[in-house]
């Protein structure tokens, strides 16, 4: 038995004859300017079998812009990682490099979090 993904996930039935289902998000997130992005850079080891990752959270904007920033940071540090759900993960401890890059690019609200 295979599960099929419906375009109308979550909607089963409506008795309103005027009801129109709206696909997707009503308003895509808008990109904040660099100096207004509340980014937090921290070292994370939880649920990663003791491996350290640099975690950048708080990005507000479209996923395309998040993946672009993630790609620049991965190239800068020369490591792998991912960018999704408003978070960027970089393998290893690269907080100093990331903070220097963010400051150079105008992310004035970026803060180093944790120890």
XYZ file of C-alpha atoms in Angstrom:
115
model
C 0.000 0.000 0.000
C 1.628 3.238 -1.098
C 0.880 6.666 0.242
C 0.039 9.289 -2.331
C 0.808 12.929 -1.733
C -2.234 15.074 -2.403
C -2.000 18.733 -3.359
C -4.641 19.387 -0.707
C -2.852 18.005 2.317
C -4.873 18.499 5.482
C -8.177 19.409 3.793
C -10.713 16.615 3.872
C -14.082 18.200 3.232
C -15.742 21.613 3.288
C -19.488 22.328 3.380
C -19.032 25.924 2.243
C -19.993 26.154 -1.464
C -17.874 29.328 -1.827
C -14.719 27.712 -0.360
C -11.614 27.835 -2.556
C -8.534 25.954 -1.436
C -5.362 28.076 -1.530
C -2.291 26.096 -2.567
C 1.039 26.867 -0.909
C 1.858 29.733 1.390
C -0.243 32.889 1.065
C 2.776 35.213 1.310
C 6.331 34.026 0.748
C 8.785 35.320 3.350
C 10.430 38.596 2.419
C 14.168 39.003 2.531
C 15.329 41.352 5.249
C 18.328 43.555 4.459
C 21.679 42.244 5.701
C 21.906 44.755 8.541
C 18.487 43.660 9.890
C 19.066 39.878 9.865
C 19.130 38.597 13.491
C 21.663 35.803 12.906
C 23.141 33.711 15.731
C 26.351 31.739 15.243
C 26.949 28.882 17.681
C 28.745 25.578 18.100
C 26.427 22.596 18.403
C 27.208 18.980 19.369
C 23.767 17.740 20.414
C 22.324 14.732 18.573
C 25.382 14.567 16.313
C 27.315 11.748 18.000
C 29.833 14.187 19.483
C 30.698 15.817 16.165
C 30.857 19.600 16.272
C 28.946 21.720 13.769
C 28.719 25.469 13.359
C 25.041 26.411 13.424
C 23.793 29.715 11.992
C 20.152 30.387 12.879
C 17.677 33.236 12.567
C 17.796 33.832 8.806
C 14.569 35.428 7.575
C 13.907 35.245 3.869
C 13.355 32.914 0.918
C 15.036 29.523 0.807
C 16.991 30.507 -2.312
C 18.759 33.316 -0.453
C 19.417 31.012 2.505
C 21.018 28.391 0.251
C 23.118 31.090 -1.458
C 24.469 32.310 1.883
C 25.057 28.693 2.933
C 26.990 27.998 -0.258
C 29.221 31.046 0.285
C 29.934 29.999 3.878
C 30.688 26.382 2.901
C 33.095 27.564 0.193
C 34.760 29.996 2.612
C 35.359 27.295 5.226
C 36.026 24.480 2.748
C 33.585 22.111 4.429
C 30.272 20.418 3.808
C 26.969 21.287 5.363
C 23.360 22.106 4.636
C 20.982 25.039 4.514
C 17.290 24.494 5.230
C 14.474 25.641 7.520
C 16.187 28.961 8.275
C 19.369 27.243 9.518
C 22.811 26.743 8.044
C 24.949 23.834 9.281
C 28.693 23.750 8.640
C 30.747 20.699 9.588
C 33.313 21.607 12.235
C 34.031 24.657 14.376
C 34.264 27.686 12.067
C 32.662 30.378 14.220
C 35.520 32.875 13.831
C 35.580 32.633 10.021
C 31.791 32.872 9.823
C 31.625 35.912 12.112
C 34.354 37.672 10.093
C 32.536 36.941 6.815
C 29.156 38.093 8.164
C 30.674 41.330 9.477
C 32.331 41.958 6.086
C 29.022 41.354 4.261
C 27.111 43.798 6.480
C 25.233 41.427 8.806
C 25.503 43.860 11.733
C 23.053 42.016 14.014
C 24.935 38.697 13.792
C 25.936 37.540 17.263
C 28.081 34.744 18.578
C 25.973 32.570 20.881
C 26.986 29.951 23.406
C 30.403 29.443 24.930
